[in-house]
mmCIF file of C-alpha atoms in Angstrom:
data_model
loop_
_atom_site.group_PDB
_atom_site.id
_atom_site.type_symbol
_atom_site.label_atom_id
_atom_site.label_comp_id
_atom_site.label_asym_id
_atom_site.label_seq_id
_atom_site.Cartn_x
_atom_site.Cartn_y
_atom_site.Cartn_z
ATOM 1 C CA MET A 1 -6.982 -13.113 -91.117
ATOM 2 C CA THR A 2 -8.303 -15.762 -88.716
ATOM 3 C CA ARG A 3 -10.729 -18.150 -90.353
ATOM 4 C CA GLN A 4 -14.400 -18.137 -89.364
ATOM 5 C CA LEU A 5 -16.110 -21.173 -87.860
ATOM 6 C CA ARG A 6 -19.564 -21.681 -86.514
ATOM 7 C CA TYR A 7 -20.009 -22.585 -82.856
ATOM 8 C CA PHE A 8 -20.810 -26.242 -83.557
ATOM 9 C CA GLU A 9 -17.848 -26.520 -85.929
ATOM 10 C CA ALA A 10 -15.542 -25.107 -83.274
ATOM 11 C CA LEU A 11 -16.788 -27.684 -80.776
ATOM 12 C CA ARG A 12 -16.311 -30.531 -83.259
ATOM 13 C CA GLU A 13 -12.780 -29.377 -83.961
ATOM 14 C CA ALA A 14 -12.051 -29.248 -80.226
ATOM 15 C CA HIS A 15 -13.202 -32.865 -79.840
ATOM 16 C CA ALA A 16 -11.137 -34.020 -82.829
ATOM 17 C CA GLN A 17 -7.979 -32.283 -81.641
ATOM 18 C CA LEU A 18 -8.367 -33.621 -78.113
ATOM 19 C CA LEU A 19 -8.857 -37.176 -79.395
ATOM 20 C CA ALA A 20 -5.869 -36.872 -81.712
ATOM 21 C CA ASP A 21 -3.666 -35.345 -79.030
ATOM 22 C CA ASP A 22 -4.252 -37.688 -76.091
ATOM 23 C CA PRO A 23 -5.407 -41.345 -76.203
ATOM 24 C CA ARG A 24 -6.970 -40.933 -72.761
ATOM 25 C CA HIS A 25 -9.766 -38.758 -74.186
ATOM 26 C CA CYS A 26 -13.012 -40.406 -75.231
ATOM 27 C CA VAL A 27 -16.491 -39.092 -76.119
ATOM 28 C CA LEU A 28 -19.737 -40.796 -75.152
ATOM 29 C CA GLY A 29 -23.431 -40.098 -74.923
ATOM 30 C CA LEU A 30 -26.802 -40.763 -76.474
ATOM 31 C CA GLY A 31 -26.619 -39.887 -80.180
ATOM 32 C CA VAL A 32 -22.921 -38.989 -80.197
ATOM 33 C CA PRO A 33 -22.149 -41.118 -83.305
ATOM 34 C CA GLY A 34 -25.636 -40.590 -84.774
ATOM 35 C CA PRO A 35 -26.404 -38.964 -88.130
ATOM 36 C CA THR A 36 -26.794 -35.460 -86.663
ATOM 37 C CA GLY A 37 -23.899 -35.910 -84.196
ATOM 38 C CA VAL A 38 -25.404 -33.797 -81.385
ATOM 39 C CA PHE A 39 -26.032 -30.656 -83.443
ATOM 40 C CA GLY A 40 -22.994 -31.495 -85.584
ATOM 41 C CA THR A 41 -20.552 -31.252 -82.673
ATOM 42 C CA THR A 42 -19.560 -34.938 -82.747
ATOM 43 C CA LYS A 43 -20.444 -35.809 -86.339
ATOM 44 C CA GLY A 44 -18.016 -38.237 -87.984
ATOM 45 C CA LEU A 45 -15.782 -38.587 -84.928
ATOM 46 C CA GLN A 46 -16.481 -42.299 -84.571
ATOM 47 C CA ASP A 47 -15.410 -42.915 -88.181
ATOM 48 C CA GLU A 48 -12.189 -41.027 -87.500
ATOM 49 C CA PHE A 49 -11.280 -42.345 -84.044
ATOM 50 C CA GLY A 50 -13.100 -45.663 -83.722
ATOM 51 C CA LYS A 51 -15.868 -47.192 -81.624
ATOM 52 C CA ASP A 52 -13.619 -47.654 -78.597
ATOM 53 C CA ARG A 53 -13.148 -43.907 -78.177
ATOM 54 C CA VAL A 54 -16.381 -42.415 -79.544
ATOM 55 C CA PHE A 55 -19.467 -44.382 -78.672
ATOM 56 C CA ASP A 56 -23.211 -44.271 -78.257
ATOM 57 C CA MET A 57 -25.043 -44.879 -75.001
ATOM 58 C CA PRO A 58 -28.598 -45.940 -74.172
ATOM 59 C CA ALA A 59 -31.125 -43.451 -72.795
ATOM 60 C CA SER A 60 -29.996 -43.993 -69.219
ATOM 61 C CA GLU A 61 -28.392 -40.792 -68.053
ATOM 62 C CA ASN A 62 -27.537 -41.925 -64.546
ATOM 63 C CA ALA A 63 -25.834 -45.092 -65.808
ATOM 64 C CA MET A 64 -23.915 -43.374 -68.599
ATOM 65 C CA THR A 65 -22.611 -40.734 -66.190
ATOM 66 C CA GLY A 66 -21.541 -43.474 -63.787
ATOM 67 C CA ILE A 67 -19.677 -45.214 -66.610
ATOM 68 C CA ALA A 68 -17.936 -41.957 -67.482
ATOM 69 C CA MET A 69 -16.892 -41.591 -63.848
ATOM 70 C CA GLY A 70 -15.508 -45.119 -63.882
ATOM 71 C CA LEU A 71 -13.506 -44.282 -66.979
ATOM 72 C CA ALA A 72 -12.109 -41.214 -65.215
ATOM 73 C CA LEU A 73 -11.067 -43.361 -62.231
ATOM 74 C CA MET A 74 -9.251 -45.709 -64.635
ATOM 75 C CA GLY A 75 -7.180 -42.851 -66.003
ATOM 76 C CA ARG A 76 -9.247 -41.851 -69.026
ATOM 77 C CA ARG A 77 -10.486 -38.303 -69.673
ATOM 78 C CA PRO A 78 -14.086 -38.769 -70.825
ATOM 79 C CA ILE A 79 -16.310 -36.130 -72.392
ATOM 80 C CA ILE A 80 -19.950 -37.047 -71.860
ATOM 81 C CA VAL A 81 -22.795 -35.321 -73.712
ATOM 82 C CA HIS A 82 -26.346 -34.864 -72.426
ATOM 83 C CA MET A 83 -28.607 -33.714 -75.263
ATOM 84 C CA ARG A 84 -30.627 -31.619 -72.820
ATOM 85 C CA VAL A 85 -29.716 -30.364 -69.375
ATOM 86 C CA ASP A 86 -33.202 -31.510 -68.405
ATOM 87 C CA PHE A 87 -32.164 -35.143 -69.015
ATOM 88 C CA ALA A 88 -28.976 -34.688 -67.000
ATOM 89 C CA VAL A 89 -31.099 -34.195 -63.893
ATOM 90 C CA LEU A 90 -31.257 -38.003 -63.782
ATOM 91 C CA SER A 91 -27.477 -38.064 -63.281
ATOM 92 C CA MET A 92 -27.326 -35.641 -60.374
ATOM 93 C CA GLU A 93 -26.371 -38.332 -57.850
ATOM 94 C CA PRO A 94 -23.083 -39.416 -59.464
ATOM 95 C CA LEU A 95 -22.243 -35.825 -60.361
ATOM 96 C CA VAL A 96 -23.120 -34.141 -57.074
ATOM 97 C CA ASN A 97 -22.477 -36.880 -54.522
ATOM 98 C CA GLN A 98 -19.519 -38.551 -56.203
ATOM 99 C CA ALA A 99 -17.514 -36.708 -58.882
ATOM 100 C CA ALA A 100 -17.671 -33.305 -57.198
ATOM 101 C CA LYS A 101 -16.387 -34.727 -53.899
ATOM 102 C CA TRP A 102 -13.581 -37.123 -54.844
ATOM 103 C CA HIS A 103 -10.667 -34.706 -54.808
ATOM 104 C CA TYR A 104 -11.732 -33.343 -51.397
ATOM 105 C CA MET A 105 -12.719 -36.648 -49.749
ATOM 106 C CA TYR A 106 -9.585 -38.516 -50.777
ATOM 107 C CA GLY A 107 -7.095 -35.806 -49.927
ATOM 108 C CA GLY A 108 -6.271 -35.123 -53.552
ATOM 109 C CA LYS A 109 -5.309 -38.754 -54.270
ATOM 110 C CA LEU A 110 -8.335 -39.279 -56.519
ATOM 111 C CA LYS A 111 -9.246 -37.013 -59.407
ATOM 112 C CA ALA A 112 -12.327 -36.750 -61.583
ATOM 113 C CA PRO A 113 -11.171 -35.423 -64.981
ATOM 114 C CA LEU A 114 -14.702 -35.557 -66.331
ATOM 115 C CA THR A 115 -16.189 -33.077 -68.809
ATOM 116 C CA VAL A 116 -19.967 -32.981 -69.021
ATOM 117 C CA ARG A 117 -21.507 -31.136 -71.949
ATOM 118 C CA MET A 118 -25.144 -30.149 -71.395
ATOM 119 C CA ILE A 119 -27.360 -28.348 -73.889
ATOM 120 C CA ILE A 120 -29.715 -25.607 -72.784
ATOM 121 C CA GLY A 121 -32.035 -23.253 -74.610
ATOM 122 C CA ARG A 122 -35.390 -22.818 -76.158
ATOM 123 C CA GLY A 123 -37.194 -22.798 -79.474
ATOM 124 C CA TRP A 124 -40.443 -23.765 -81.136
ATOM 125 C CA GLY A 125 -42.311 -24.526 -77.943
ATOM 126 C CA GLN A 126 -39.827 -26.884 -76.308
ATOM 127 C CA GLY A 127 -41.798 -26.436 -73.133
ATOM 128 C CA PRO A 128 -41.017 -27.004 -69.465
ATOM 129 C CA GLN A 129 -39.043 -30.281 -69.792
ATOM 130 C CA HIS A 130 -36.741 -29.473 -72.732
ATOM 131 C CA SER A 131 -35.664 -25.859 -72.369
ATOM 132 C CA GLN A 132 -34.367 -25.247 -68.875
ATOM 133 C CA SER A 133 -31.142 -23.450 -67.906
ATOM 134 C CA LEU A 134 -30.009 -25.037 -64.652
ATOM 135 C CA GLN A 135 -26.534 -23.541 -64.311
ATOM 136 C CA ALA A 136 -27.355 -22.224 -60.828
ATOM 137 C CA TRP A 137 -27.950 -25.821 -59.639
ATOM 138 C CA PHE A 138 -24.487 -26.991 -60.656
ATOM 139 C CA ALA A 139 -22.718 -23.791 -59.612
ATOM 140 C CA HIS A 140 -24.082 -24.309 -56.081
ATOM 141 C CA VAL A 141 -22.135 -27.572 -55.695
ATOM 142 C CA PRO A 142 -18.542 -27.232 -54.387
ATOM 143 C CA GLY A 143 -16.148 -29.212 -56.533
ATOM 144 C CA LEU A 144 -17.850 -28.575 -59.879
ATOM 145 C CA LYS A 145 -16.608 -25.986 -62.341
ATOM 146 C CA VAL A 146 -19.369 -24.497 -64.527
ATOM 147 C CA VAL A 147 -18.770 -22.611 -67.776
ATOM 148 C CA MET A 148 -21.050 -21.182 -70.481
ATOM 149 C CA PRO A 149 -19.078 -20.206 -73.616
ATOM 150 C CA THR A 150 -20.810 -17.674 -75.869
ATOM 151 C CA THR A 151 -18.526 -17.362 -78.904
ATOM 152 C CA PRO A 152 -17.109 -20.055 -81.232
ATOM 153 C CA HIS A 153 -13.609 -19.052 -80.059
ATOM 154 C CA ASP A 154 -14.500 -19.664 -76.433
ATOM 155 C CA ALA A 155 -16.500 -22.816 -77.228
ATOM 156 C CA LYS A 156 -13.368 -24.482 -78.618
ATOM 157 C CA GLY A 157 -10.915 -23.078 -76.082
ATOM 158 C CA MET A 158 -13.074 -23.755 -73.025
ATOM 159 C CA LEU A 159 -13.921 -27.318 -74.092
ATOM 160 C CA ILE A 160 -10.221 -28.101 -74.557
ATOM 161 C CA ALA A 161 -9.398 -26.509 -71.205
ATOM 162 C CA ALA A 162 -12.232 -28.440 -69.526
ATOM 163 C CA ALA A 163 -11.126 -31.781 -70.980
ATOM 164 C CA ARG A 164 -7.550 -31.208 -69.798
ATOM 165 C CA ASP A 165 -8.623 -30.085 -66.306
ATOM 166 C CA ASP A 166 -8.431 -32.564 -63.419
ATOM 167 C CA ALA A 167 -11.737 -31.335 -61.934
ATOM 168 C CA PRO A 168 -15.232 -32.235 -63.183
ATOM 169 C CA VAL A 169 -16.349 -29.414 -65.488
ATOM 170 C CA ILE A 170 -19.921 -28.702 -66.607
ATOM 171 C CA VAL A 171 -20.044 -27.036 -70.048
ATOM 172 C CA LEU A 172 -23.448 -25.534 -70.843
ATOM 173 C CA GLU A 173 -24.176 -24.725 -74.504
ATOM 174 C CA HIS A 174 -27.206 -22.763 -75.704
ATOM 175 C CA ARG A 175 -28.797 -24.239 -78.826
ATOM 176 C CA TRP A 176 -29.260 -20.838 -80.424
ATOM 177 C CA LEU A 177 -25.490 -20.341 -80.433
ATOM 178 C CA TYR A 178 -24.632 -23.370 -82.593
ATOM 179 C CA ASN A 179 -24.800 -21.458 -85.878
ATOM 180 C CA VAL A 180 -23.151 -18.268 -84.623
ATOM 181 C CA ALA A 181 -19.931 -17.700 -86.596
ATOM 182 C CA GLY A 182 -16.701 -16.129 -85.391
ATOM 183 C CA PRO A 183 -12.907 -16.259 -85.606
ATOM 184 C CA VAL A 184 -11.369 -19.524 -84.379
ATOM 185 C CA PRO A 185 -7.625 -20.336 -84.562
ATOM 186 C CA ASP A 186 -6.628 -23.618 -86.247
ATOM 187 C CA ALA A 187 -4.288 -24.909 -83.574
ATOM 188 C CA PRO A 188 -5.487 -26.272 -80.227
ATOM 189 C CA TYR A 189 -5.653 -23.634 -77.484
ATOM 190 C CA GLU A 190 -7.192 -23.163 -74.064
ATOM 191 C CA VAL A 191 -9.455 -20.410 -72.724
ATOM 192 C CA ALA A 192 -9.300 -20.009 -68.940
ATOM 193 C CA LEU A 193 -12.218 -21.542 -67.043
ATOM 194 C CA ASP A 194 -12.367 -18.728 -64.475
ATOM 195 C CA LYS A 195 -12.242 -15.495 -66.461
ATOM 196 C CA ALA A 196 -14.975 -13.180 -67.778
ATOM 197 C CA ALA A 197 -14.430 -11.216 -70.994
ATOM 198 C CA ILE A 198 -15.098 -7.587 -71.887
ATOM 199 C CA MET A 199 -17.058 -7.841 -75.142
ATOM 200 C CA ARG A 200 -17.571 -4.088 -75.578
ATOM 201 C CA GLY A 201 -16.145 -1.159 -73.673
ATOM 202 C CA GLY A 202 -18.349 1.588 -72.233
ATOM 203 C CA ARG A 203 -18.515 4.216 -69.492
ATOM 204 C CA ASP A 204 -22.167 4.592 -68.428
ATOM 205 C CA ILE A 205 -23.365 1.131 -67.327
ATOM 206 C CA THR A 206 -22.186 -2.495 -67.187
ATOM 207 C CA LEU A 207 -24.336 -5.135 -68.891
ATOM 208 C CA ALA A 208 -23.191 -8.594 -67.747
ATOM 209 C CA GLY A 209 -24.637 -11.649 -69.479
ATOM 210 C CA THR A 210 -24.463 -15.428 -69.555
ATOM 211 C CA SER A 211 -24.327 -17.435 -72.792
ATOM 212 C CA TYR A 212 -27.007 -16.336 -75.287
ATOM 213 C CA MET A 213 -28.023 -13.418 -73.055
ATOM 214 C CA THR A 214 -24.595 -11.918 -73.724
ATOM 215 C CA LEU A 215 -25.639 -11.538 -77.367
ATOM 216 C CA GLU A 216 -28.874 -9.888 -76.236
ATOM 217 C CA SER A 217 -26.785 -7.585 -74.037
ATOM 218 C CA LEU A 218 -24.701 -6.581 -77.071
ATOM 219 C CA LYS A 219 -27.910 -5.783 -78.971
ATOM 220 C CA ALA A 220 -29.103 -3.788 -75.962
ATOM 221 C CA ALA A 221 -25.837 -1.825 -76.016
ATOM 222 C CA ASP A 222 -26.500 -0.963 -79.672
ATOM 223 C CA LEU A 223 -29.992 0.291 -78.763
ATOM 224 C CA LEU A 224 -28.624 2.338 -75.886
ATOM 225 C CA ALA A 225 -25.945 3.860 -78.101
ATOM 226 C CA GLN A 226 -28.721 5.284 -80.278
ATOM 227 C CA VAL A 227 -29.983 7.306 -77.296
ATOM 228 C CA GLY A 228 -26.552 8.396 -76.114
ATOM 229 C CA VAL A 229 -25.811 5.741 -73.493
ATOM 230 C CA ASP A 230 -22.388 4.075 -73.626
ATOM 231 C CA ALA A 231 -22.782 0.549 -72.212
ATOM 232 C CA GLU A 232 -19.985 -1.894 -71.377
ATOM 233 C CA VAL A 233 -20.809 -5.562 -72.031
ATOM 234 C CA VAL A 234 -19.210 -8.357 -69.991
ATOM 235 C CA ASP A 235 -19.533 -12.022 -70.939
ATOM 236 C CA LEU A 236 -19.402 -13.926 -67.656
ATOM 237 C CA ARG A 237 -18.208 -17.153 -69.390
ATOM 238 C CA SER A 238 -17.501 -18.819 -66.030
ATOM 239 C CA ILE A 239 -20.340 -19.287 -63.534
ATOM 240 C CA ALA A 240 -18.318 -21.246 -60.968
ATOM 241 C CA PRO A 241 -16.104 -19.552 -60.127
ATOM 242 C CA ILE A 242 -17.406 -16.060 -60.939
ATOM 243 C CA ASP A 243 -14.752 -13.596 -62.084
ATOM 244 C CA THR A 244 -15.594 -10.876 -59.580
ATOM 245 C CA ALA A 245 -12.381 -8.961 -60.304
ATOM 246 C CA THR A 246 -13.373 -8.214 -63.909
ATOM 247 C CA LEU A 247 -16.945 -7.375 -62.866
ATOM 248 C CA CYS A 248 -15.842 -5.056 -60.068
ATOM 249 C CA ASP A 249 -13.339 -3.321 -62.355
ATOM 250 C CA SER A 250 -16.130 -2.714 -64.862
ATOM 251 C CA VAL A 251 -18.558 -1.439 -62.223
ATOM 252 C CA GLY A 252 -15.755 0.749 -60.888
ATOM 253 C CA ARG A 253 -15.706 2.467 -64.290
ATOM 254 C CA THR A 254 -19.475 2.650 -64.895
ATOM 255 C CA GLY A 255 -21.074 2.673 -61.426
ATOM 256 C CA ARG A 256 -24.072 0.643 -62.606
ATOM 257 C CA LEU A 257 -24.821 -3.046 -63.259
ATOM 258 C CA ILE A 258 -27.472 -5.092 -65.069
ATOM 259 C CA VAL A 259 -27.068 -8.907 -65.043
ATOM 260 C CA SER A 260 -28.926 -10.997 -67.643
ATOM 261 C CA ASP A 261 -29.113 -14.770 -67.333
ATOM 262 C CA THR A 262 -30.693 -17.525 -69.426
ATOM 263 C CA GLY A 263 -32.008 -19.108 -66.225
ATOM 264 C CA HIS A 264 -34.570 -18.129 -63.635
ATOM 265 C CA GLU A 265 -34.213 -14.840 -61.808
ATOM 266 C CA PHE A 266 -35.190 -16.288 -58.396
ATOM 267 C CA PHE A 267 -32.168 -17.883 -56.642
ATOM 268 C CA GLY A 268 -30.295 -17.541 -59.922
ATOM 269 C CA VAL A 269 -26.909 -16.494 -61.283
ATOM 270 C CA GLY A 270 -27.961 -12.840 -61.407
ATOM 271 C CA ALA A 271 -28.591 -12.794 -57.669
ATOM 272 C CA GLU A 272 -25.175 -14.292 -56.932
ATOM 273 C CA VAL A 273 -23.345 -11.917 -59.264
ATOM 274 C CA ILE A 274 -25.047 -8.873 -57.779
ATOM 275 C CA ALA A 275 -24.320 -10.073 -54.231
ATOM 276 C CA ALA A 276 -20.641 -10.623 -55.083
ATOM 277 C CA VAL A 277 -20.235 -7.199 -56.700
ATOM 278 C CA THR A 278 -22.203 -5.390 -53.996
ATOM 279 C CA GLU A 279 -20.100 -6.955 -51.230
ATOM 280 C CA ARG A 280 -16.871 -5.885 -52.908
ATOM 281 C CA SER A 281 -17.751 -2.642 -54.705
ATOM 282 C CA PHE A 282 -20.700 -1.137 -52.845
ATOM 283 C CA GLY A 283 -19.071 2.278 -52.786
ATOM 284 C CA ALA A 284 -18.707 2.338 -56.568
ATOM 285 C CA LEU A 285 -22.417 1.775 -57.261
ATOM 286 C CA LYS A 286 -24.427 4.840 -58.264
ATOM 287 C CA SER A 287 -27.756 2.962 -58.354
ATOM 288 C CA ALA A 288 -29.165 -0.402 -57.315
ATOM 289 C CA PRO A 289 -28.028 -3.285 -59.556
ATOM 290 C CA LEU A 290 -30.778 -5.047 -61.487
ATOM 291 C CA ARG A 291 -31.152 -8.639 -62.671
ATOM 292 C CA ILE A 292 -32.980 -10.000 -65.682
ATOM 293 C CA GLY A 293 -33.956 -13.636 -66.122
ATOM 294 C CA LEU A 294 -36.893 -15.961 -66.477
ATOM 295 C CA PRO A 295 -39.936 -15.602 -64.199
ATOM 296 C CA HIS A 296 -40.413 -18.140 -61.421
ATOM 297 C CA ILE A 297 -42.752 -20.383 -63.388
ATOM 298 C CA PRO A 298 -42.104 -23.369 -65.693
ATOM 299 C CA THR A 299 -41.405 -22.667 -69.355
ATOM 300 C CA PRO A 300 -44.609 -22.270 -71.381
ATOM 301 C CA THR A 301 -45.123 -24.124 -74.644
ATOM 302 C CA THR A 302 -47.548 -21.815 -76.444
ATOM 303 C CA PRO A 303 -46.114 -18.937 -78.524
ATOM 304 C CA ALA A 304 -48.351 -16.354 -76.865
ATOM 305 C CA LEU A 305 -47.093 -17.176 -73.376
ATOM 306 C CA ALA A 306 -43.503 -17.589 -74.570
ATOM 307 C CA ASP A 307 -43.623 -14.034 -75.908
ATOM 308 C CA LEU A 308 -44.261 -12.851 -72.352
ATOM 309 C CA TYR A 309 -41.728 -15.234 -70.808
ATOM 310 C CA TYR A 310 -38.391 -14.556 -72.499
ATOM 311 C CA PRO A 311 -36.533 -11.257 -71.933
ATOM 312 C CA LEU A 312 -34.762 -9.752 -74.931
ATOM 313 C CA ALA A 313 -32.453 -6.844 -75.749
ATOM 314 C CA ARG A 314 -35.146 -4.191 -75.352
ATOM 315 C CA ASP A 315 -35.876 -5.416 -71.821
ATOM 316 C CA ILE A 316 -32.181 -5.103 -70.941
ATOM 317 C CA ALA A 317 -31.973 -1.639 -72.512
ATOM 318 C CA ALA A 318 -35.109 -0.502 -70.664
ATOM 319 C CA ALA A 319 -33.620 -1.731 -67.381
ATOM 320 C CA ALA A 320 -30.447 0.201 -68.154
ATOM 321 C CA LEU A 321 -32.403 3.438 -68.656
ATOM 322 C CA LYS A 322 -34.212 2.772 -65.369
ATOM 323 C CA SER A 323 -30.863 2.296 -63.629
ATOM 324 C CA LEU A 324 -29.677 5.587 -65.129
ATOM 325 C CA ASP A 325 -32.954 7.257 -64.039
ATOM 326 C CA SER A 326 -33.178 8.458 -67.614
ATOM 327 C CA SER A 327 -36.296 9.724 -69.368
ATOM 328 C CA ARG A 328 -34.818 8.956 -72.785
ATOM 329 C CA GLU A 329 -36.892 6.645 -74.965
ATOM 330 C CA LEU A 330 -35.523 3.710 -76.937
ATOM 331 C CA PRO A 331 -35.803 3.766 -80.748
ATOM 332 C CA PRO A 332 -39.095 2.353 -82.087
ATOM 333 C CA ASP A 333 -39.272 -1.433 -82.189
ATOM 334 C CA ASP A 334 -39.091 -2.328 -85.892
ATOM 335 C CA SER A 335 -39.249 -6.103 -85.387
ATOM 336 C CA ASP A 336 -42.059 -8.056 -87.005
ATOM 337 C CA PRO A 337 -44.904 -8.183 -84.426
ATOM 338 C CA ARG A 338 -46.054 -11.475 -85.960
ATOM 339 C CA LYS A 339 -42.700 -13.154 -85.260
ATOM 340 C CA TRP A 340 -42.639 -15.260 -82.136
ATOM 341 C CA LYS A 341 -39.867 -14.706 -79.598
ATOM 342 C CA ASP A 342 -39.492 -18.459 -79.291
ATOM 343 C CA VAL A 343 -37.935 -18.666 -82.769
ATOM 344 C CA PRO A 344 -34.250 -17.762 -83.319
ATOM 345 C CA ASP A 345 -32.867 -15.699 -86.171
ATOM 346 C CA PRO A 346 -32.800 -17.317 -89.646
ATOM 347 C CA SER A 347 -29.196 -18.481 -89.208
ATOM 348 C CA PHE A 348 -30.412 -21.267 -86.950
ATOM 349 C CA LYS A 349 -31.409 -24.290 -89.037
ATOM 350 C CA GLY A 350 -31.913 -26.853 -86.285
ATOM 351 C CA PRO A 351 -31.956 -29.633 -85.255
ATOM 352 C CA TYR A 352 -34.276 -28.680 -82.476
#
C-alpha cells in the first residue's frame, strides 16, 4: 500500500529529493528557511542542504526574481517561492518580459530553467490583496508553463517535473490544499506538465476544475449522484497548455461541460477552456457549456460578503442540473448555516 502524505509534505519531499539529486537546484524566497518554512514546504531544508542552496530573501519580489533568473543563466535550476501570488505581481517584468522570452529571442541558445511557486487561495478574510488567483494572467504569456496541482501525488510529481524542465514554470498552490492527504510514492517521479486527469468517471456531464475547485467538483458529483446524475470530473492540472484532448474526449462521452475555476469568471480560465472545447467538439455538445468562478469584483473581507462571493459544490451541482435541463432537486443542504464559507474544513490548521 502506498504511504499517505499531506500536500505540504509531498512538496517538501520534492524539494529535498531535487536538492539531493542535482547540485544545480537551489531554493530561495522570503521565509523559505523560516520557522514555518512556507506552510511547511521548505521547513528544515536549509539545515539539510546549507545556506548556499536554501536561502532567505528580503521583501523585494522584483529583485529576488531577477536574482533567480541570473542563477538560471549561470546554469543553476532555482526554485523561487512567492508567499502570495499577489506579491508576485511586483515581479511581472522579469517574468513576462525576460524569462518567458529568452528561449524564443535567442534561438534556443538561452534557457530559463526557473520554477516559480506562487500561493493562491482564501481564508479568514484575507481580502482583495492576499487571496487572488491570477493563473489567467500567466497563462496568457507565451513562453510560460502554468500548472495547478490538486493532489499530494501531483504536487510532488509536478514540482519535480517543473524543476527539471528547461522552460520557466509557474506552479500555483491553493492554501486549502496543504493539509489534504493522499498516496505519494517514496521515490522521485515526474507528472507531465501538459496533461489533465480524470478524477471520476461518468456519463451524463463533465465537471472540469482547477486546483481546489476540483475538490468542489468531486463533492458536486457526489451530490448529483444522489439525484441520479452520473458526473465525470476532470482535474485540469495544466493551465498552459490546456489538455484539450482529454477534455474533448470527456465531452464526447457526456455531451455537457461545466468549468469551475478558483479565479475570476470574466476573461478567465473557464472562458478559454470552453472556447477550446467548443471549437473542437461543437458537434458533441448537447447544451451550452457553463463556467463558474469569482464575480468581477475584488475579494471582500467581511464574512457576509464572502459567503456570497465564493462558489461551492452546490453551485456546481445546480449548474449541472441547469445544463441537463433537469427539474430534479438537490438533497437538502445540511451544512451549518452559521459556518462561514471563508473558513476551510477542520483539517486545515494554518498558517494563514
